[in-house]
CSV table of C-alpha atoms in Angstrom, one decimal:
chain,number,residue,atom,x,y,z
A,152,ASP,CA,-11.9,37.5,-34.2
A,153,THR,CA,-11.0,34.1,-35.2
A,154,GLU,CA,-13.6,31.3,-35.5
A,155,VAL,CA,-11.0,28.7,-34.7
A,156,THR,CA,-9.8,28.9,-31.1
A,157,GLN,CA,-6.5,27.6,-29.9
A,158,THR,CA,-5.2,27.3,-26.3
A,159,PRO,CA,-2.8,28.0,-24.9
A,160,LYS,CA,-1.5,31.1,-26.8
A,161,HIS,CA,2.0,30.5,-25.4
A,162,LEU,CA,3.6,27.4,-23.9
A,163,VAL,CA,7.0,26.9,-22.4
A,164,MET,CA,8.0,23.4,-21.6
A,165,GLY,CA,11.0,21.2,-20.8
A,166,MET,CA,12.1,18.3,-22.9
A,167,THR,CA,10.6,15.8,-20.4
A,168,ASN,CA,7.3,17.4,-20.0
A,169,LYS,CA,4.0,16.3,-21.4
A,170,LYS,CA,1.5,18.9,-22.5
A,171,SER,CA,-1.4,19.3,-25.0
A,172,LEU,CA,-2.5,21.9,-27.4
A,173,LYS,CA,-6.2,22.4,-28.0
A,174,CYS,CA,-8.1,23.6,-31.0
A,175,GLU,CA,-11.9,24.2,-31.2
A,176,GLN,CA,-14.2,25.3,-34.0
A,177,HIS,CA,-18.0,25.5,-34.2
A,178,MET,CA,-18.5,26.2,-37.8
A,179,GLY,CA,-19.5,22.6,-38.6
A,180,HIS,CA,-16.2,22.0,-40.5
A,181,ARG,CA,-15.4,18.3,-40.7
A,182,ALA,CA,-11.8,18.6,-41.8
A,183,MET,CA,-9.2,19.8,-39.2
A,184,TYR,CA,-5.5,20.5,-39.5
A,185,TRP,CA,-2.3,20.9,-37.6
A,186,TYR,CA,0.5,22.9,-38.9
A,187,LYS,CA,3.9,23.8,-37.6
A,188,GLN,CA,5.5,27.1,-38.7
A,189,LYS,CA,9.0,28.3,-38.1
A,190,ALA,CA,10.0,32.0,-38.5
A,191,LYS,CA,10.1,33.2,-42.2
A,192,LYS,CA,8.8,29.9,-43.4
A,193,PRO,CA,5.4,28.9,-44.7
A,194,PRO,CA,3.2,26.6,-42.5
A,195,GLU,CA,4.2,22.9,-42.7
A,196,LEU,CA,1.5,20.3,-42.6
A,197,MET,CA,1.6,17.8,-39.8
A,198,PHE,CA,-1.8,16.1,-39.7
A,199,VAL,CA,-5.2,16.2,-41.2
A,200,TYR,CA,-8.4,14.8,-39.7
A,201,SER,CA,-11.6,14.3,-41.9
A,202,TYR,CA,-14.8,13.2,-40.2
A,203,GLU,CA,-12.8,12.6,-37.0
A,204,LYS,CA,-10.4,10.1,-38.6
A,205,LEU,CA,-6.8,10.7,-39.3
A,206,SER,CA,-6.4,11.0,-43.1
A,207,ILE,CA,-3.0,12.5,-43.5
A,208,ASN,CA,0.2,12.1,-41.3
A,209,GLU,CA,3.1,13.8,-42.9
A,210,SER,CA,5.6,11.5,-41.3
A,211,VAL,CA,5.5,13.4,-38.1
A,212,PRO,CA,7.7,12.1,-35.1
A,213,SER,CA,5.8,10.0,-32.6
A,214,ARG,CA,6.5,12.6,-29.9
A,215,PHE,CA,3.6,14.5,-31.5
A,216,SER,CA,0.3,12.7,-31.0
A,217,PRO,CA,-2.9,14.0,-32.5
A,218,GLU,CA,-6.4,13.3,-31.3
A,219,CYS,CA,-9.9,14.3,-32.6
A,220,PRO,CA,-12.3,13.5,-29.8
A,221,ASN,CA,-15.4,15.0,-31.7
A,222,SER,CA,-16.1,17.1,-34.8
A,223,SER,CA,-15.4,20.3,-33.0
A,224,LEU,CA,-12.2,19.5,-31.2
A,225,LEU,CA,-8.7,18.7,-32.1
A,226,ASN,CA,-5.8,18.1,-29.7
A,227,LEU,CA,-2.1,17.7,-30.2
A,228,HIS,CA,-0.4,15.8,-27.4
A,229,LEU,CA,3.3,16.6,-26.9
A,230,HIS,CA,5.9,14.4,-25.2
A,231,ALA,CA,9.6,14.5,-25.0
A,232,LEU,CA,10.0,17.3,-27.4
A,233,GLN,CA,13.3,18.7,-28.7
A,234,PRO,CA,14.4,22.3,-28.9
A,235,GLU,CA,14.0,22.2,-32.7
A,236,ASP,CA,10.3,21.7,-32.0
A,237,SER,CA,10.0,25.3,-30.9
A,238,ALA,CA,7.7,26.9,-33.4
A,239,LEU,CA,4.2,28.3,-33.9
A,240,TYR,CA,1.6,25.6,-34.0
A,241,LEU,CA,-1.4,26.4,-36.1
A,242,CYS,CA,-4.8,24.6,-36.3
A,243,ALA,CA,-7.0,25.1,-39.3
A,244,SER,CA,-10.4,23.8,-40.4
A,245,ARG,CA,-12.5,23.8,-43.6
A,246,ARG,CA,-15.7,22.5,-45.0
A,247,THR,CA,-15.4,19.1,-46.7
A,248,THR,CA,-17.5,20.0,-49.8
A,249,GLY,CA,-16.4,22.3,-52.6
A,250,ASP,CA,-13.3,24.3,-53.2
A,251,GLN,CA,-13.0,25.7,-49.7
A,252,PRO,CA,-10.4,27.8,-48.0
A,253,GLN,CA,-8.9,26.9,-44.6
A,254,HIS,CA,-9.6,29.0,-41.6
A,255,PHE,CA,-6.7,29.3,-39.1
A,256,GLY,CA,-6.7,29.7,-35.5
A,257,ASP,CA,-4.3,32.3,-34.0
A,258,GLY,CA,-1.8,29.6,-33.0
A,259,THR,CA,0.1,28.4,-30.0
A,260,ARG,CA,3.7,29.6,-29.7
A,261,LEU,CA,5.7,26.8,-28.3
A,262,SER,CA,9.1,27.1,-26.7
A,263,ILE,CA,11.1,24.0,-25.6
A,264,LEU,CA,13.9,24.6,-23.0
B,1354,ARG,CA,10.8,22.6,-59.3
B,1355,LYS,CA,8.7,23.6,-56.2
B,1356,GLU,CA,5.0,22.8,-56.4
B,1357,VAL,CA,4.1,26.5,-55.7
B,1358,GLU,CA,6.6,29.2,-56.3
B,1359,GLN,CA,6.6,32.9,-55.2
B,1360,ASP,CA,9.2,35.7,-55.2
B,1361,PRO,CA,10.1,36.1,-51.6
B,1362,GLY,CA,10.7,39.8,-52.0
B,1363,PRO,CA,10.8,42.0,-50.0
B,1364,PHE,CA,8.8,44.4,-52.2
B,1365,ASN,CA,9.4,47.9,-50.9
B,1366,VAL,CA,6.8,50.2,-52.2
B,1367,PRO,CA,5.7,53.9,-51.3
B,1368,GLU,CA,2.3,54.5,-50.0
B,1369,GLY,CA,-0.2,54.8,-52.8
B,1370,ALA,CA,1.7,52.6,-55.2
B,1371,THR,CA,0.3,49.7,-57.1
B,1372,VAL,CA,2.1,46.4,-56.6
B,1373,ALA,CA,1.6,43.0,-58.1
B,1374,PHE,CA,2.6,39.6,-57.0
B,1375,ASN,CA,2.7,36.4,-59.1
B,1376,CYS,CA,2.6,32.8,-58.0
B,1377,THR,CA,3.3,29.7,-60.3
B,1378,TYR,CA,2.1,26.2,-59.6
B,1379,SER,CA,3.2,23.0,-61.1
B,1380,ASN,CA,0.2,20.7,-60.8
B,1381,SER,CA,-2.1,21.4,-63.8
B,1382,ALA,CA,-5.0,19.5,-62.0
B,1383,SER,CA,-5.0,22.0,-59.2
B,1384,GLN,CA,-8.6,23.0,-58.4
B,1385,SER,CA,-8.7,25.9,-56.0
B,1386,PHE,CA,-6.4,28.9,-55.3
B,1387,PHE,CA,-6.2,31.4,-52.4
B,1388,TRP,CA,-4.2,34.4,-51.2
B,1389,TYR,CA,-3.5,34.6,-47.5
B,1390,ARG,CA,-2.0,37.5,-45.6
B,1391,GLN,CA,0.2,36.8,-42.6
B,1392,ASP,CA,1.5,39.5,-40.3
B,1393,CYS,CA,4.6,38.9,-38.2
B,1394,ARG,CA,4.1,36.3,-35.5
B,1395,LYS,CA,0.3,36.0,-36.4
B,1396,GLU,CA,-1.7,33.4,-38.1
B,1397,PRO,CA,-2.4,33.4,-41.9
B,1398,LYS,CA,-5.7,35.2,-42.7
B,1399,LEU,CA,-7.7,34.5,-45.8
B,1400,LEU,CA,-7.4,37.5,-48.1
B,1401,MET,CA,-9.3,36.2,-51.0
B,1402,SER,CA,-10.1,33.1,-53.0
B,1403,VAL,CA,-9.1,33.2,-56.7
B,1404,TYR,CA,-11.7,32.4,-59.3
B,1405,SER,CA,-11.2,31.6,-63.0
B,1406,SER,CA,-12.9,34.8,-64.1
B,1407,GLY,CA,-10.8,36.9,-61.7
B,1408,ASN,CA,-12.2,38.6,-58.8
B,1409,GLU,CA,-11.9,41.9,-57.0
B,1410,ASP,CA,-12.4,43.0,-53.4
B,1411,GLY,CA,-11.9,46.7,-52.9
B,1412,ARG,CA,-8.2,47.5,-53.6
B,1413,PHE,CA,-7.3,43.9,-54.2
B,1414,THR,CA,-7.7,42.0,-57.5
B,1415,ALA,CA,-6.8,38.3,-58.1
B,1416,GLN,CA,-6.4,36.6,-61.4
B,1417,LEU,CA,-6.0,33.0,-62.4
B,1418,ASN,CA,-4.3,31.9,-65.6
B,1419,ARG,CA,-4.7,28.1,-65.9
B,1420,ALA,CA,-3.0,27.9,-69.3
B,1421,SER,CA,0.2,29.4,-67.9
B,1422,GLN,CA,-0.4,28.0,-64.4
B,1423,TYR,CA,-0.1,31.1,-62.4
B,1424,ILE,CA,-2.1,33.3,-60.1
B,1425,SER,CA,-1.6,37.0,-59.4
B,1426,LEU,CA,-2.5,39.5,-56.7
B,1427,LEU,CA,-2.7,43.2,-57.4
B,1428,ILE,CA,-2.9,45.7,-54.7
B,1429,ARG,CA,-3.8,49.3,-55.6
B,1430,ASP,CA,-3.3,52.4,-53.6
B,1431,SER,CA,-1.1,50.7,-51.1
B,1432,LYS,CA,-1.5,51.4,-47.4
B,1433,LEU,CA,1.1,51.2,-44.6
B,1434,SER,CA,-1.2,48.5,-43.1
B,1435,ASP,CA,-0.8,46.3,-46.2
B,1436,SER,CA,2.7,45.5,-45.0
B,1437,ALA,CA,2.8,41.7,-44.5
B,1438,THR,CA,3.7,38.4,-46.0
B,1439,TYR,CA,1.3,37.3,-48.8
B,1440,LEU,CA,1.0,33.5,-49.1
B,1441,CYS,CA,-0.2,31.8,-52.2
B,1442,VAL,CA,-2.0,28.6,-51.5
B,1443,VAL,CA,-3.1,25.9,-54.0
B,1444,ASN,CA,-5.4,23.0,-53.4
B,1445,PRO,CA,-4.9,20.1,-55.9
B,1446,GLY,CA,-8.3,18.7,-55.0
B,1447,THR,CA,-7.5,16.8,-51.9
B,1448,TYR,CA,-7.4,17.8,-48.2
B,1449,LYS,CA,-3.8,18.9,-48.6
B,1450,TYR,CA,-3.0,22.5,-49.4
B,1451,ILE,CA,0.3,23.5,-50.9
B,1452,PHE,CA,1.8,26.8,-49.7
B,1453,GLY,CA,4.2,29.1,-51.5
B,1454,THR,CA,7.1,30.5,-49.5
B,1455,GLY,CA,5.3,33.9,-49.3
B,1456,THR,CA,6.1,37.3,-50.6
B,1457,ARG,CA,7.1,40.0,-48.2
B,1458,LEU,CA,5.6,43.5,-48.8
B,1459,LYS,CA,6.7,46.6,-47.0
B,1460,VAL,CA,4.8,49.8,-47.8
B,1461,LEU,CA,6.8,52.9,-46.9
B,1462,ALA,CA,5.6,56.2,-45.7
């Protein structure tokens, strides 16, 4: 069982659609992450929020728009995606104090038609 | 040079074998180190944090060598269920984690 919950598990969308990915954790973690992972590659960092503020944006295209409405929720809004954006999107969280590991959700598998 | 380097494998070992993976990192100021396991089409799962004094969890032993800037993972008595990709992850003391490319392990019956 994962303590970071992501929905939906799978998403198929056209290039003109708008959709959102959701991530929720109730561990009191104040740092939350979005990663993109392609097959046989490690996760690639997209965004980091700390204390509900965007602290890292790894030069992600504007068709991906993150949002952190509160300390438990993280969204990723998608618009006008390209076929190369098809991937596994992972959310993670961690405590902000000490040398803490990240805890991952089980991901959303996204396919762009 | 990549910030975190791992041998991609695959390492094919028989059941019951002992196998070891190494991971090197370039940033000498790195503060925390982790091994994650990732099964095909699943999320990474924390296997163990790596401490300076070395640490063990059942059949798994992790070591850190700060002088040579590498960490290692030893798996004893390999099981079929150990087949996975093992990711070395390094935190340089910021919110950003640096991932190795992963090492694929196949345990053969």
